[in-house]
Short mmCIF file of C-alpha atoms in Angstrom, two decimals:
data_model
loop_
_atom_site.label_atom_id
_atom_site.label_comp_id
_atom_site.label_asym_id
_atom_site.label_seq_id
_atom_site.Cartn_x
_atom_site.Cartn_y
_atom_site.Cartn_z
CA UNK X 242 -2.27 31.85 -4.83
CA UNK X 243 -1.37 29.39 -7.44
CA UNK X 244 -0.12 26.06 -6.50
CA UNK X 245 3.32 25.21 -7.37
CA UNK X 246 3.83 22.37 -9.86
CA UNK X 247 6.63 20.18 -9.15
CA UNK X 248 9.11 20.34 -12.10
CA UNK X 249 9.54 17.13 -13.95
CA UNK X 250 13.18 17.92 -15.23
CA UNK X 251 14.99 17.43 -11.94
CA UNK X 252 14.93 15.04 -9.13
CA UNK X 253 13.23 16.16 -5.89
CA UNK X 254 14.44 15.52 -2.37
CA UNK X 255 12.57 12.55 -0.74
CA UNK X 256 10.98 12.25 1.89
CA UNK X 257 8.70 15.24 2.01
CA UNK X 258 7.65 16.98 5.22
CA UNK X 259 4.31 16.86 6.74
CA UNK X 260 2.36 19.92 7.94
CA UNK X 261 3.13 20.08 11.86
CA UNK X 262 -0.35 21.61 12.40
CA UNK X 263 -2.09 18.80 10.57
CA UNK X 264 0.06 15.51 11.41
CA UNK X 265 -2.81 13.17 10.17
CA UNK X 266 -2.43 14.72 6.63
CA UNK X 267 0.01 13.53 3.94
CA UNK X 268 2.55 15.88 2.53
CA UNK X 269 0.88 18.28 0.03
CA UNK X 270 3.41 17.29 -2.53
CA UNK X 271 1.63 13.75 -2.84
CA UNK X 272 -1.64 15.33 -4.16
CA UNK X 273 0.35 17.36 -6.74
CA UNK X 274 2.29 14.33 -7.82
CA UNK X 275 -0.91 12.32 -8.49
CA UNK X 276 -2.24 15.15 -10.38
CA UNK X 277 0.62 16.43 -12.41
CA UNK X 278 3.61 13.96 -12.13
CA UNK X 279 2.63 10.59 -11.12
CA UNK X 280 5.99 9.17 -11.84
CA UNK X 281 8.67 11.52 -10.40
CA UNK X 282 12.44 11.29 -9.96
CA UNK X 283 13.53 11.80 -6.45
CA UNK X 284 16.86 11.61 -4.59
CA UNK X 285 16.89 10.09 -0.98
CA UNK X 286 19.01 10.97 2.18
CA UNK X 287 21.08 7.88 1.48
CA UNK X 288 22.01 9.33 -1.94
CA UNK X 289 19.70 7.04 -3.96
CA UNK X 290 17.98 8.16 -7.06
CA UNK X 291 14.69 6.57 -7.79
CA UNK X 292 11.26 7.00 -9.52
CA UNK X 293 8.63 7.77 -7.03
CA UNK X 294 5.29 6.19 -8.18
CA UNK X 295 2.29 7.95 -6.56
CA UNK X 296 -0.95 6.83 -8.21
CA UNK X 297 -2.98 3.82 -6.80
CA UNK X 298 -3.50 1.92 -10.17
CA UNK X 299 0.26 2.23 -10.98
CA UNK X 300 1.58 1.26 -7.41
CA UNK X 301 -0.88 -1.73 -7.32
CA UNK X 302 0.04 -2.98 -10.85
CA UNK X 303 3.90 -2.64 -10.19
CA UNK X 304 3.45 -4.79 -6.64
CA UNK X 305 1.70 -7.46 -8.55
CA UNK X 306 4.27 -7.69 -11.50
CA UNK X 307 7.14 -9.91 -10.73
CA UNK X 308 8.18 -10.34 -14.21
CA UNK X 309 9.23 -6.79 -14.68
CA UNK X 310 10.09 -5.60 -11.06
CA UNK X 311 12.36 -6.97 -8.61
CA UNK X 312 12.39 -6.75 -4.78
CA UNK X 313 15.82 -7.99 -4.35
CA UNK X 314 17.55 -5.35 -1.94
CA UNK X 315 21.13 -6.49 -3.16
CA UNK X 316 20.21 -5.32 -6.58
CA UNK X 317 22.60 -2.30 -7.44
CA UNK X 318 19.57 -0.10 -8.28
CA UNK X 319 17.55 -0.71 -5.18
CA UNK X 320 16.59 2.48 -3.16
CA UNK X 321 18.69 1.43 -0.20
CA UNK X 322 17.09 4.29 2.00
CA UNK X 323 14.32 1.79 2.51
CA UNK X 324 16.65 -1.02 3.60
CA UNK X 325 19.86 0.23 4.58
CA UNK X 326 21.58 -2.79 5.99
CA UNK X 327 22.70 -5.66 3.84
CA UNK X 328 20.17 -8.57 4.34
CA UNK X 329 21.05 -12.04 5.61
CA UNK X 330 19.95 -15.42 4.19
CA UNK X 331 16.48 -15.78 5.64
CA UNK X 332 15.43 -12.51 4.94
CA UNK X 333 12.44 -13.43 2.84
CA UNK X 334 10.99 -9.84 2.30
CA UNK X 335 14.30 -8.78 0.53
CA UNK X 336 14.58 -11.34 -2.08
CA UNK X 337 12.63 -12.65 -5.27
CA UNK X 338 11.41 -16.23 -6.12
CA UNK X 339 12.32 -18.81 -5.71
CA UNK X 340 14.09 -17.97 -2.31
CA UNK X 341 11.22 -15.89 -1.34
CA UNK X 342 8.73 -18.53 -2.11
CA UNK X 343 10.81 -21.13 -0.39
CA UNK X 344 11.06 -19.41 2.91
CA UNK X 345 7.57 -17.95 2.96
CA UNK X 346 6.12 -21.40 2.57
CA UNK X 347 8.01 -22.48 5.57
CA UNK X 348 6.00 -20.17 7.96
CA UNK X 349 2.73 -19.57 5.82
CA UNK X 350 0.51 -22.04 7.94
CA UNK X 351 1.03 -19.95 10.97
CA UNK X 352 -0.31 -16.69 9.30
CA UNK X 353 -3.41 -17.81 7.50
CA UNK X 354 -6.80 -15.98 7.96
CA UNK X 355 -8.04 -19.17 9.69
CA UNK X 356 -5.20 -19.01 12.09
CA UNK X 357 -5.50 -15.15 12.77
CA UNK X 358 -9.30 -15.84 13.64
CA UNK X 359 -8.32 -18.86 15.84
CA UNK X 360 -6.21 -16.37 18.02
CA UNK X 361 -8.70 -13.73 18.14
CA UNK X 362 -9.98 -14.97 21.56
CA UNK X 363 -6.49 -14.77 23.04
CA UNK X 364 -5.87 -11.24 21.54
CA UNK X 365 -9.26 -10.21 23.20
CA UNK X 366 -8.06 -11.56 26.59
CA UNK X 367 -4.91 -9.57 26.10
CA UNK X 368 -6.59 -6.35 25.14
CA UNK X 369 -8.94 -6.61 28.18
CA UNK X 370 -6.14 -7.10 30.52
CA UNK X 371 -4.32 -3.86 28.99
CA UNK X 372 -7.48 -2.02 29.50
CA UNK X 373 -7.91 -3.20 33.10
CA UNK X 374 -4.62 -2.11 33.83
CA UNK X 375 -5.22 1.30 32.31
CA UNK X 376 -8.30 1.86 34.23
CA UNK X 377 -6.69 1.18 37.44
CA UNK X 378 -3.82 3.44 36.81
CA UNK X 379 -3.07 7.04 36.86
CA UNK X 380 -4.18 9.66 34.24
CA UNK X 381 -3.17 10.80 31.92
CA UNK X 382 -1.68 7.80 30.40
CA UNK X 383 0.55 7.24 27.28
CA UNK X 384 -1.29 4.85 25.08
CA UNK X 385 1.68 3.98 22.92
CA UNK X 386 3.69 2.79 25.84
CA UNK X 387 0.90 1.05 27.61
CA UNK X 388 -1.41 -0.11 24.89
CA UNK X 389 -0.41 0.20 21.32
CA UNK X 390 3.14 -1.43 21.62
CA UNK X 391 2.43 -3.99 24.31
CA UNK X 392 -0.44 -5.76 22.50
CA UNK X 393 1.57 -6.67 19.14
CA UNK X 394 4.76 -7.18 21.15
CA UNK X 395 3.03 -9.92 23.25
CA UNK X 396 1.37 -11.35 20.22
CA UNK X 397 4.54 -11.65 18.31
CA UNK X 398 6.33 -13.09 21.20
CA UNK X 399 3.68 -15.71 21.42
CA UNK X 400 4.31 -16.64 17.77
CA UNK X 401 7.94 -16.82 18.11
CA UNK X 402 7.90 -18.79 21.44
CA UNK X 403 9.86 -16.14 23.63
CA UNK X 404 9.56 -17.01 27.22
CA UNK X 405 7.51 -14.56 29.34
CA UNK X 406 10.61 -13.78 31.52
CA UNK X 407 12.52 -12.48 28.47
CA UNK X 408 9.79 -10.24 27.16
CA UNK X 409 10.78 -6.99 28.79
CA UNK X 410 14.27 -7.25 27.46
CA UNK X 411 12.98 -8.25 24.11
CA UNK X 412 10.70 -5.32 23.73
CA UNK X 413 13.42 -2.84 24.79
CA UNK X 414 15.65 -4.13 22.04
CA UNK X 415 12.97 -3.85 19.38
CA UNK X 416 11.89 -0.40 20.52
CA UNK X 417 15.54 0.69 20.27
CA UNK X 418 15.67 -0.67 16.82
CA UNK X 419 12.55 1.25 15.36
CA UNK X 420 12.96 4.53 17.40
CA UNK X 421 14.50 7.18 15.01
CA UNK X 422 15.88 8.97 18.08
CA UNK X 423 18.08 6.27 19.09
CA UNK X 424 21.65 6.55 17.95
CA UNK X 425 23.17 4.31 15.30
CA UNK X 426 25.50 2.71 17.87
CA UNK X 427 22.38 1.92 20.19
CA UNK X 428 20.58 0.62 17.16
CA UNK X 429 23.32 -1.68 16.30
CA UNK X 430 23.81 -2.76 19.88
CA UNK X 431 20.16 -3.64 20.03
CA UNK X 432 20.12 -5.47 16.65
CA UNK X 433 23.11 -7.53 17.84
CA UNK X 434 21.45 -8.35 21.17
CA UNK X 435 18.36 -9.54 19.60
CA UNK X 436 20.21 -11.62 16.92
CA UNK X 437 22.10 -13.18 19.59
CA UNK X 438 18.97 -13.88 21.86
CA UNK X 439 17.16 -15.41 18.97
CA UNK X 440 20.06 -17.48 18.15
CA UNK X 441 20.01 -18.93 21.67
CA UNK X 442 16.37 -19.44 21.48
CA UNK X 443 16.51 -21.43 18.42
CA UNK X 444 19.31 -23.55 19.75
CA UNK X 445 17.14 -24.06 22.81
CA UNK X 446 14.14 -25.24 20.72
CA UNK X 447 16.63 -27.64 18.92
CA UNK X 448 16.88 -29.52 22.26
CA UNK X 449 13.28 -28.91 23.54
CA UNK X 450 10.90 -28.27 20.49
CA UNK X 451 8.01 -26.05 21.07
CA UNK X 452 4.87 -25.37 19.13
CA UNK X 453 5.48 -22.00 17.67
CA UNK X 454 7.02 -20.48 14.39
CA UNK X 455 10.60 -21.07 15.66
CA UNK X 456 9.76 -24.42 16.99
CA UNK X 457 8.23 -25.46 13.89
CA UNK X 458 11.11 -24.21 11.78
CA UNK X 459 13.45 -26.35 13.89
CA UNK X 460 11.42 -29.52 13.73
CA UNK X 461 10.12 -29.30 10.06
CA UNK X 462 12.97 -27.58 8.19
CA UNK X 463 16.13 -27.44 10.02
CA UNK X 464 16.02 -31.29 11.20
CA UNK X 465 15.48 -31.99 7.38
CA UNK X 466 18.58 -29.98 6.42
CA UNK X 467 16.45 -27.41 4.46
CA UNK X 468 17.26 -24.43 6.79
CA UNK X 469 20.21 -23.37 8.80
CA UNK X 470 20.10 -22.09 12.18
CA UNK X 471 21.28 -18.57 10.97
CA UNK X 472 18.47 -18.40 8.59
CA UNK X 473 15.75 -19.49 11.05
CA UNK X 474 17.19 -16.52 13.24
CA UNK X 475 16.88 -13.91 10.43
CA UNK X 476 13.21 -15.08 9.59
CA UNK X 477 12.44 -14.41 13.26
CA UNK X 478 13.95 -10.84 12.93
CA UNK X 479 11.86 -10.40 9.73
CA UNK X 480 8.68 -11.38 11.47
CA UNK X 481 9.37 -8.79 14.20
CA UNK X 482 9.31 -6.28 11.70
CA UNK X 483 6.22 -7.80 9.94
CA UNK X 484 4.34 -8.22 13.27
CA UNK X 485 5.22 -5.65 15.65
CA UNK X 486 6.18 -2.11 14.45
CA UNK X 487 3.62 -1.69 11.75
CA UNK X 488 0.97 -3.00 13.95
CA UNK X 489 1.73 -0.95 16.95
CA UNK X 490 1.99 2.23 14.75
CA UNK X 491 -1.37 1.54 13.13
CA UNK X 492 -3.21 1.10 16.46
CA UNK X 493 -1.72 4.38 17.88
CA UNK X 494 -2.48 6.25 14.71
CA UNK X 495 -6.07 4.63 14.42
CA UNK X 496 -6.84 5.74 17.82
CA UNK X 497 -5.88 9.29 17.40
CA UNK X 498 -7.70 9.47 14.07
CA UNK X 499 -10.92 8.24 15.73
CA UNK X 500 -10.40 10.84 18.62
CA UNK X 501 -9.96 13.69 15.83
CA UNK X 502 -13.09 12.46 14.19
CA UNK X 503 -15.48 11.94 17.09
CA UNK X 504 -18.53 11.41 14.93
CA UNK X 505 -16.76 8.36 13.35
CA UNK X 506 -15.82 7.11 16.87
CA UNK X 507 -19.43 7.22 17.93
CA UNK X 508 -20.70 5.66 14.86
CA UNK X 509 -18.38 2.75 15.34
CA UNK X 510 -19.01 2.37 18.96
CA UNK X 511 -22.89 2.38 18.37
CA UNK X 512 -22.43 -0.05 15.21
CA UNK X 513 -19.66 -2.56 16.29
CA UNK X 514 -20.50 -4.83 13.15
CA UNK X 515 -18.67 -1.98 11.27
CA UNK X 516 -15.30 -2.69 12.83
CA UNK X 517 -13.87 -4.63 9.92
CA UNK X 518 -14.59 -2.00 7.26
CA UNK X 519 -13.65 0.61 9.86
CA UNK X 520 -10.16 -0.91 10.23
CA UNK X 521 -9.76 -1.08 6.35
CA UNK X 522 -10.66 2.42 6.14
CA UNK X 523 -8.07 3.51 8.97
CA UNK X 524 -5.63 1.47 7.13
CA UNK X 525 -6.23 3.38 4.01
CA UNK X 526 -6.55 6.83 5.72
CA UNK X 527 -3.35 6.23 7.73
CA UNK X 528 -1.14 3.95 5.78
CA UNK X 529 1.96 4.00 8.05
CA UNK X 530 4.33 3.07 5.24
CA UNK X 531 4.79 6.77 4.48
CA UNK X 532 7.99 6.22 2.57
CA UNK X 533 6.69 3.31 0.43
CA UNK X 534 8.46 0.09 -0.59
CA UNK X 535 11.22 -0.38 -2.99
CA UNK X 536 11.51 -2.17 -6.40
CA UNK X 537 13.99 -2.47 -9.34
CA UNK X 538 13.09 -2.57 -12.92
CA UNK X 539 14.18 -5.70 -14.52
CA UNK X 540 13.70 -4.35 -18.06
CA UNK X 541 13.26 -1.11 -19.78
CA UNK X 542 9.47 -0.19 -19.25
CA UNK X 543 6.99 2.67 -19.08
CA UNK X 544 4.86 3.79 -16.09
CA UNK X 545 2.28 6.55 -16.71
CA UNK X 546 4.11 7.72 -19.84
CA UNK X 547 7.47 7.90 -18.00
CA UNK X 548 10.29 5.85 -19.50
CA UNK X 549 12.14 3.75 -16.93
CA UNK X 550 15.27 1.84 -17.88
CA UNK X 551 16.31 -1.65 -16.55
CA UNK X 552 18.27 -1.27 -13.40
CA UNK X 553 16.35 1.99 -12.17
CA UNK X 554 15.09 1.96 -8.60
CA UNK X 555 11.38 2.53 -7.87
CA UNK X 556 9.57 3.80 -4.66
CA UNK X 557 5.98 2.56 -4.59
CA UNK X 558 4.32 5.39 -2.66
CA UNK X 559 1.71 3.20 -0.72
CA UNK X 560 0.32 6.21 1.33
CA UNK X 561 -0.11 8.41 -1.60
CA UNK X 562 -1.84 5.61 -3.56
CA UNK X 563 -4.28 5.10 -0.70
CA UNK X 564 -5.50 8.71 -0.94
CA UNK X 565 -5.93 8.52 -4.79
CA UNK X 566 -8.90 10.52 -5.71
CA UNK X 567 -9.49 8.64 -8.80
CA UNK X 568 -10.15 5.39 -6.72
CA UNK X 569 -11.66 6.89 -3.58
CA UNK X 570 -14.24 9.72 -3.73
CA UNK X 571 -13.41 12.43 -1.04
CA UNK X 572 -10.03 10.53 -0.42
CA UNK X 573 -8.79 12.63 2.26
CA UNK X 574 -12.10 12.19 4.32
CA UNK X 575 -12.34 9.31 6.99
CA UNK X 576 -15.41 7.41 6.30
CA UNK X 577 -15.75 4.18 8.26
CA UNK X 578 -18.82 3.19 6.04
CA UNK X 579 -16.68 3.37 2.78
CA UNK X 580 -17.44 0.38 0.77
CA UNK X 581 -14.97 -1.77 -1.22
CA UNK X 582 -11.87 -0.16 0.19
CA UNK X 583 -8.74 -2.23 -0.78
CA UNK X 584 -5.93 -0.40 1.12
CA UNK X 585 -2.16 -1.08 0.23
CA UNK X 586 -1.14 -0.78 3.87
CA UNK X 587 0.18 -4.30 3.57
CA UNK X 588 1.33 -4.06 0.14
CA UNK X 589 0.17 -6.19 -2.56
CA UNK X 590 0.99 -9.33 -4.50
CA UNK X 591 3.46 -12.16 -3.53
CA UNK X 592 5.28 -9.74 -1.05
CA UNK X 593 2.45 -8.46 0.69
CA UNK X 594 2.78 -8.61 4.58
CA UNK X 595 2.67 -12.13 5.84
CA UNK X 596 1.10 -10.84 9.08
CA UNK X 597 -1.73 -8.89 7.32
CA UNK X 598 -4.53 -11.12 8.78
CA UNK X 599 -3.17 -11.23 12.30
CA UNK X 600 -2.69 -7.36 12.25
CA UNK X 601 -6.18 -6.79 11.16
CA UNK X 602 -7.46 -9.12 14.03
CA UNK X 603 -5.44 -6.99 16.57
CA UNK X 604 -6.62 -3.93 15.27
CA UNK X 605 -10.27 -4.94 15.19
CA UNK X 606 -9.95 -6.15 18.69
CA UNK X 607 -8.01 -3.35 20.21
CA UNK X 608 -9.83 -0.32 18.64
CA UNK X 609 -13.36 -1.64 19.29
CA UNK X 610 -12.74 -2.74 22.98
CA UNK X 611 -10.85 0.37 23.84
CA UNK X 612 -13.58 2.98 22.71
CA UNK X 613 -16.43 0.57 24.03
CA UNK X 614 -14.99 0.16 27.56
CA UNK X 615 -13.59 3.73 27.78
CA UNK X 616 -16.43 5.72 26.12
CA UNK X 617 -15.05 9.08 27.64
CA UNK X 618 -11.54 8.67 26.12
CA UNK X 619 -10.12 11.98 25.15
CA UNK X 620 -6.72 13.35 24.19
CA UNK X 621 -4.70 14.99 27.08
CA UNK X 622 -2.98 17.54 24.54
CA UNK X 623 -4.07 18.75 21.02
CA UNK X 624 -2.97 16.44 18.18
CA UNK X 625 -0.70 19.07 16.89
CA UNK X 626 1.52 19.06 20.00
CA UNK X 627 2.07 15.25 20.08
CA UNK X 628 5.40 14.03 19.13
CA UNK X 629 5.54 11.83 15.76
CA UNK X 630 8.25 9.75 14.04
CA UNK X 631 8.37 12.14 11.25
CA UNK X 632 11.40 10.97 9.49
CA UNK X 633 11.01 7.10 10.08
CA UNK X 634 10.04 4.59 7.11
CA UNK X 635 7.10 3.65 9.22
CA UNK X 636 5.09 6.68 10.42
CA UNK X 637 4.15 6.64 13.99
CA UNK X 638 3.32 8.49 17.22
CA UNK X 639 5.94 8.68 19.84
CA UNK X 640 3.21 9.42 22.59
CA UNK X 641 -0.43 9.37 22.82
CA UNK X 642 -1.40 10.76 26.38
CA UNK X 643 -5.21 10.48 26.99
CA UNK X 644 -7.56 10.92 29.93
CA UNK X 645 -11.21 9.78 30.39
#
């Protein structure tokens, strides 16, 4: 049967659906786009029209190019499907330089590669404690609820300086925000509760400074009049997005992917020195940013032969780029020994995820420790029967029941 070629003349509805029987595979349209139409006009559920960019080289180049492409969410052409709420001052991921540069510099020292390595022992302790609890509890157990989410939640709470007694409520609010089954009213309520809580937390740190991200913002920037309290709160909200949901989703999907590729799992367990490269490969193979990131063309330009006008919205399709056959041989195959993998899971350029080094440490420790300490780990139900966040901007599992 001949494969259907996507017609270039009209806009396609986006996002595309995955095959329910193969939930770790990307929508088949992605491969056809890379082969036949690397820049395709699409329409989103929000009514946006944008150009979808599917190939690795094009995606990486446009993310690095701040002269011709803007990340400003409030730009009229921005595909608002990817960021439906109006951002507030402090939302550094939604603006260009100089505001982006100014905000990011305020917190960058807490997110360096050196800093991430310094917290590795505390991440290891946290992961071991979670596994201790798993081994003492009943089976099957849901690793999303009891492993993948608690680890980054605890790490981001430590970073922001959220007191231990408040973390349960904090986690409930965050999970309501990221869960697509939550009603809009519940999400709005959770966002309001989080904003209100962080506002009180920042005010408390003004009275009693602490050595964490919010505490340093209070001492270094707010005290000098460089930052308002509301901006500090929004920076905290942005860091929740950068440091929690994507990492939790990557941990869960990586575990499932290894369980579905037992030869790769055994290879990693027997060769723990492979863990750094294995995590890069898992980030490439299961890029959770399934709907990509938005940009707006600042000038008339051309991508892969397609004319794009100033003001047009663009969606850089990161997950498609990371399966580009012209960059990675046998790109759909998981190979933890793959060399020179440079996944776009955390974006690229000045807007790349600020928590990328910390997330990598969490993934390395969580995955290697789990498969080493529980060598007989197995799925409690087939992968095609699991529930996924199919329509979400960040692809993830809703459940991962396992036994051992």
